[in-house]
Tab-separated table of C-alpha atoms in Angstrom:
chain	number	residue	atom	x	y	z
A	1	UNK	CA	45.463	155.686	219.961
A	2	UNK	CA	44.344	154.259	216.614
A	3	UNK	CA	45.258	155.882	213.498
A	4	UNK	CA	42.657	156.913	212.290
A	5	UNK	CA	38.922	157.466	214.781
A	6	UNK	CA	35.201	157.847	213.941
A	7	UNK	CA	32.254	157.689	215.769
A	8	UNK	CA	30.735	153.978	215.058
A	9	UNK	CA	27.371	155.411	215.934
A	10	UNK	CA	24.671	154.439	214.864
A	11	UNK	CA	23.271	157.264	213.931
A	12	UNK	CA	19.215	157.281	212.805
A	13	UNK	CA	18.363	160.347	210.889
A	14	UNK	CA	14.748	161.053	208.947
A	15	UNK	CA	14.771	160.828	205.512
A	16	UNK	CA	15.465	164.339	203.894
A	17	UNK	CA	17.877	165.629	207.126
A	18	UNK	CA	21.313	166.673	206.538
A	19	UNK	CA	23.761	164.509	208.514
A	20	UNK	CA	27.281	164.951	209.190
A	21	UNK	CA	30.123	162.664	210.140
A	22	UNK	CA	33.501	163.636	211.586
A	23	UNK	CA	36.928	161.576	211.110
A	24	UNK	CA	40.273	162.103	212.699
A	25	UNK	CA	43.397	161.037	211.688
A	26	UNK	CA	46.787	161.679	214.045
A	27	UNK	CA	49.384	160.710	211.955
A	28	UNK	CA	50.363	164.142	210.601
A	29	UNK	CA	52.191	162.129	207.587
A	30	UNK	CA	49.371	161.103	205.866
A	31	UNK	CA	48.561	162.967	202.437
A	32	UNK	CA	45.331	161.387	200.600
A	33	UNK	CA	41.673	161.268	202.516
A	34	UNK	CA	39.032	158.832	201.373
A	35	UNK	CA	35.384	158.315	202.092
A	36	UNK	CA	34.020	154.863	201.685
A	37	UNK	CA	30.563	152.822	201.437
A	38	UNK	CA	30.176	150.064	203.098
A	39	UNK	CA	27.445	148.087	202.389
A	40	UNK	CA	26.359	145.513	205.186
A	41	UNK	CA	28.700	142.345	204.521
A	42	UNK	CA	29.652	143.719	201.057
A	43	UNK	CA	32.787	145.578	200.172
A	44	UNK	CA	33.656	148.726	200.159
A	45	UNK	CA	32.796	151.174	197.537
A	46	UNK	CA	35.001	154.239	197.497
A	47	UNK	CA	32.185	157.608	197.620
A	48	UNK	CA	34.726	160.076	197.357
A	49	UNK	CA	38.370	161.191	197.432
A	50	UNK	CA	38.874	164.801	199.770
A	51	UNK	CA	40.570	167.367	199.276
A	52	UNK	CA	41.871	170.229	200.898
A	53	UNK	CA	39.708	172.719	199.262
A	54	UNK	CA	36.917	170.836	199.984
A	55	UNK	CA	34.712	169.079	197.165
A	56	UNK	CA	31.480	168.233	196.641
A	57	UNK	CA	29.554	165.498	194.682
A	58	UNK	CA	26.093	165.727	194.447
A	59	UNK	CA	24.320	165.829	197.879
A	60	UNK	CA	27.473	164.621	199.444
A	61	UNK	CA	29.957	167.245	200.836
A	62	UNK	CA	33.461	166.725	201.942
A	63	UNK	CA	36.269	168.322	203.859
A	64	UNK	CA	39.284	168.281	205.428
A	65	UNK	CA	41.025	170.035	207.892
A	66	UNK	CA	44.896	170.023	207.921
A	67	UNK	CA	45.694	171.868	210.937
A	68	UNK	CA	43.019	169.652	213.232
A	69	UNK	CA	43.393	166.422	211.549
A	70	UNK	CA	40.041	165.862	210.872
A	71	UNK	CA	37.869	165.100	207.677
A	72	UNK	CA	34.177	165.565	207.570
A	73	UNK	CA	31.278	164.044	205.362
A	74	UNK	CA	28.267	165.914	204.902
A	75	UNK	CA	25.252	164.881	203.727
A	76	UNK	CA	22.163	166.617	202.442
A	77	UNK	CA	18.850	165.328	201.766
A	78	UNK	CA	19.045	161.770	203.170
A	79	UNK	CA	17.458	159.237	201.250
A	80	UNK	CA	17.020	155.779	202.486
A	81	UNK	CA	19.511	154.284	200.075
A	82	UNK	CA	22.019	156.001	201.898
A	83	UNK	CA	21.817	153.823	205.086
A	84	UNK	CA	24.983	152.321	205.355
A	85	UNK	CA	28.803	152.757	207.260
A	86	UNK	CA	30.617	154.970	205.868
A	87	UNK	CA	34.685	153.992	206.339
A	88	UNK	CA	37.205	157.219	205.966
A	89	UNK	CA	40.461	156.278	205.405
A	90	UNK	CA	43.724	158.322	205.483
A	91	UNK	CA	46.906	157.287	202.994
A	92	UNK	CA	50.311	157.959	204.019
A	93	UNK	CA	53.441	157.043	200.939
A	94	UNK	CA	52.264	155.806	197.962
A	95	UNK	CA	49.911	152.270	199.254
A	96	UNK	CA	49.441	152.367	203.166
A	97	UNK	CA	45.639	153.113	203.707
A	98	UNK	CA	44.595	153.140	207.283
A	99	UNK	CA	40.649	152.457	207.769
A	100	UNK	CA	38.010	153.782	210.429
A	101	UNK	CA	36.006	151.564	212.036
A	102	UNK	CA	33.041	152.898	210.356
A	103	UNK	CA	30.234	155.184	211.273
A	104	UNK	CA	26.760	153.539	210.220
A	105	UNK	CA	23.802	155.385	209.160
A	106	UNK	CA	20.354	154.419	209.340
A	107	UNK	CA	17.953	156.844	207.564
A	108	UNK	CA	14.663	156.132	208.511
A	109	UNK	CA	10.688	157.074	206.662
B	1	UNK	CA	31.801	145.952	185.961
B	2	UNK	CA	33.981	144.176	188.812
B	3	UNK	CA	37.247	145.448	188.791
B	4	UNK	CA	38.192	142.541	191.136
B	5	UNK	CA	37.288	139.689	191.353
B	6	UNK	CA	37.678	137.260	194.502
B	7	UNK	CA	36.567	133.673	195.344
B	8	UNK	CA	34.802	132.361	197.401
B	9	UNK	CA	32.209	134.743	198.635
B	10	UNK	CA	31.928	132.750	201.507
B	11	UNK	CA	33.291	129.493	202.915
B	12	UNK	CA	32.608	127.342	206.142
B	13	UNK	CA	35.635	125.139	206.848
B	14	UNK	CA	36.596	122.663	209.935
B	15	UNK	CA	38.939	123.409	211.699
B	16	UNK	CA	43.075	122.505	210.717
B	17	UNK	CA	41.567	122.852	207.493
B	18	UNK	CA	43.187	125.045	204.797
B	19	UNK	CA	41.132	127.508	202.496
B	20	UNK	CA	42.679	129.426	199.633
B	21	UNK	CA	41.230	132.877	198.982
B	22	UNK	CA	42.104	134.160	195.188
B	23	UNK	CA	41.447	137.505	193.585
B	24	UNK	CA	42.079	138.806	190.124
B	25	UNK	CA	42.648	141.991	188.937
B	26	UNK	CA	40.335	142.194	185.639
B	27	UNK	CA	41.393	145.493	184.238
B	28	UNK	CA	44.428	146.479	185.751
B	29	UNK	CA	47.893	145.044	186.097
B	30	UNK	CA	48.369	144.372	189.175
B	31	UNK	CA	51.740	144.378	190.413
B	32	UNK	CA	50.750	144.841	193.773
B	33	UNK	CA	47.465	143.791	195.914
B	34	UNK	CA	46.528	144.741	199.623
B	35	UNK	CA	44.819	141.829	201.942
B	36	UNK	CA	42.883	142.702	204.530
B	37	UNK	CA	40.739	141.584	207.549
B	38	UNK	CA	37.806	142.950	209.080
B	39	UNK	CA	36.133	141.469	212.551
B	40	UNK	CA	32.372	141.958	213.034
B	41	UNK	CA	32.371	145.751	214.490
B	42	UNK	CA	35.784	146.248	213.584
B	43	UNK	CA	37.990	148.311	211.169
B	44	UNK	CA	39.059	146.886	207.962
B	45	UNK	CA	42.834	145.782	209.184
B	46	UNK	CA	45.771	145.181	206.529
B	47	UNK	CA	47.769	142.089	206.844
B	48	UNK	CA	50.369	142.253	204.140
B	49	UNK	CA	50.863	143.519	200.997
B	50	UNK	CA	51.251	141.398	197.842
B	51	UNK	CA	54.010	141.978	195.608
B	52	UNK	CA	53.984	140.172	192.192
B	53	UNK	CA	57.206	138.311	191.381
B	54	UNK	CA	58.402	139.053	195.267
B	55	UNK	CA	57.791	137.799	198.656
B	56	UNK	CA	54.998	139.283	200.712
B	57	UNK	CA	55.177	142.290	203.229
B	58	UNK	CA	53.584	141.404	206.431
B	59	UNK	CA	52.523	143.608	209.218
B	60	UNK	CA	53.356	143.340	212.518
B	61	UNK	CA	51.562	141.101	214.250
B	62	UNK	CA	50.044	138.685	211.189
B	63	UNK	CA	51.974	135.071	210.870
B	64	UNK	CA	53.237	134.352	207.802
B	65	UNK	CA	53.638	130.794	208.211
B	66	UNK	CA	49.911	130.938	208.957
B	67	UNK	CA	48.295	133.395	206.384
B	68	UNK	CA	50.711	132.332	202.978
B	69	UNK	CA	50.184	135.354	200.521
B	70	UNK	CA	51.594	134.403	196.538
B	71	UNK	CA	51.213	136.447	193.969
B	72	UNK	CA	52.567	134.658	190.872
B	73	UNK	CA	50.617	137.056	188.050
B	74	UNK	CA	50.188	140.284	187.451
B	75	UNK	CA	46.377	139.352	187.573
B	76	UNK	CA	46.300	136.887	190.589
B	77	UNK	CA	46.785	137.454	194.085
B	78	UNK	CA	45.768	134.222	196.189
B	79	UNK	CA	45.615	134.095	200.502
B	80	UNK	CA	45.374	130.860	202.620
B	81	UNK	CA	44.862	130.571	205.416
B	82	UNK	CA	46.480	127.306	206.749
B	83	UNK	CA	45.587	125.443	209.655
B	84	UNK	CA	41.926	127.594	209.972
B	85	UNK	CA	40.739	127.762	213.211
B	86	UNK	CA	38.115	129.469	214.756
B	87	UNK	CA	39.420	132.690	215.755
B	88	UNK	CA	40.543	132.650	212.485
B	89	UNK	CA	36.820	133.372	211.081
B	90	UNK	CA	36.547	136.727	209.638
B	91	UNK	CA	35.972	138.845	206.856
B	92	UNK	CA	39.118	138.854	204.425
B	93	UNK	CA	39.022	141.537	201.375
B	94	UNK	CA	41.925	142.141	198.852
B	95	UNK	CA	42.220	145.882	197.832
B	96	UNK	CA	44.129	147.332	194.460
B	97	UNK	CA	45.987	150.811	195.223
B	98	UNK	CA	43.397	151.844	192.700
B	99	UNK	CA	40.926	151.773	195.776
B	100	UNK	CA	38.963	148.961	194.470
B	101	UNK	CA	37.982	146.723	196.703
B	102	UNK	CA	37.423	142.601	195.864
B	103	UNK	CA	33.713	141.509	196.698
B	104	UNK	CA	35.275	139.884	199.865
B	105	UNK	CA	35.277	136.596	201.660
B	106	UNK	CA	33.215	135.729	204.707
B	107	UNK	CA	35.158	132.741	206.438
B	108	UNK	CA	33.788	130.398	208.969
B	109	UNK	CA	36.020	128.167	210.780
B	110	UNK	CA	34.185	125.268	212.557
């Protein structure tokens, strides 16, 4: 089972929908929760740390659930600059990041 | 502004070749630097961990004879990747624990 799972999609939402992606992590251990950009064949961009009491930045939304091992990204109001994968990663000690595969997003006129 | 910077972008090297992959830390002392590898589709996978002034932590699985990691500076972290070959062609990104990302190194191996 890998360390941390998302769904790779791709998921094609309208421009202006509310989309929503769902991480899990199963290594109970880890402490720190990351959402990344990842821009096609560029690096990624970190979007936003998460914490436990949920935070929000701008029209991005995101959460995390201790007891199910899962972090969510929500995200209002699509634009079309937002079509890209988003990586969440899960930190466990002080360096060791662990990476999703990704879930791209294609938001479409 | 870049916090990292790596070099090249992108390569294309025969194969047996060797291709050195540097990236600098530009506003941060960087004791330590994370190398990664990412396959078309795939997750972004760490290979070692850079320590400045130390050897090099590798995870299970990469060959350190193969993928030499120095990191002589507190502002340079260099990868190569000796003998390329083609399965060797990839994606290769150095990380700070800051979360900064280098821009990344597409590497073809022909």
């Amino acid at each position: 089972r890998k360390e941390v799972e998302q769904d790779p999609g791709p998921f094609n939402v309208p421009e202006g929908a509310t989309v929503a992606f769902n991480c899990t992590y199963s290594n109970s251990a880890s402490q720190s929760f990351f959402w990344y950009r990842q821009d096609c064949r560029k690096e990624p961009k970190l979007l936003m740390s998460v914490y436990s009491s949920g935070n929000e930045d701008g029209r991005f939304t995101a959460q995390l659930n201790r007891a199910s091992q899962y972090i969510s990204l929500l995200i209002r109001d699509s634009k079309l600059s937002d079509s890209a994968t988003y990586l969440c990663a899960a930190q466990r000690g002080y360096q060791k990041v662990t990476f999703g595969i990704g879930t791209k997003l294609q938001v479409i006129p | 502004g870049a916090v990292v910077s790596q070099h090249p972008s992108w390569v294309i090297c025969k194969s047996g070749t060797s291709v050195k992959i540097e990236c600098r830390s530009l506003d941060f002392q960087a004791t330590t630097m994370f190398w990664y590898r990412q396959f078309p589709k795939q997750s972004l996978m760490l290979m070692a961990t850079s320590n400045e002034g130390s050897k090099a932590t590798y995870e299970q699985g990469v060959e350190k004879d193969k993928f030499l990691i120095n990191h002589a500076s507190l502002t340079l972290s260099t990868l190569t990747v000796t003998s390329a070959h083609p399965e060797d062609s990839s994606f290769y990104i150095c990380r700070l624990p800051e979360a900064f990302f280098g821009q990344g190194t597409r590497l073809t191996v022909v």
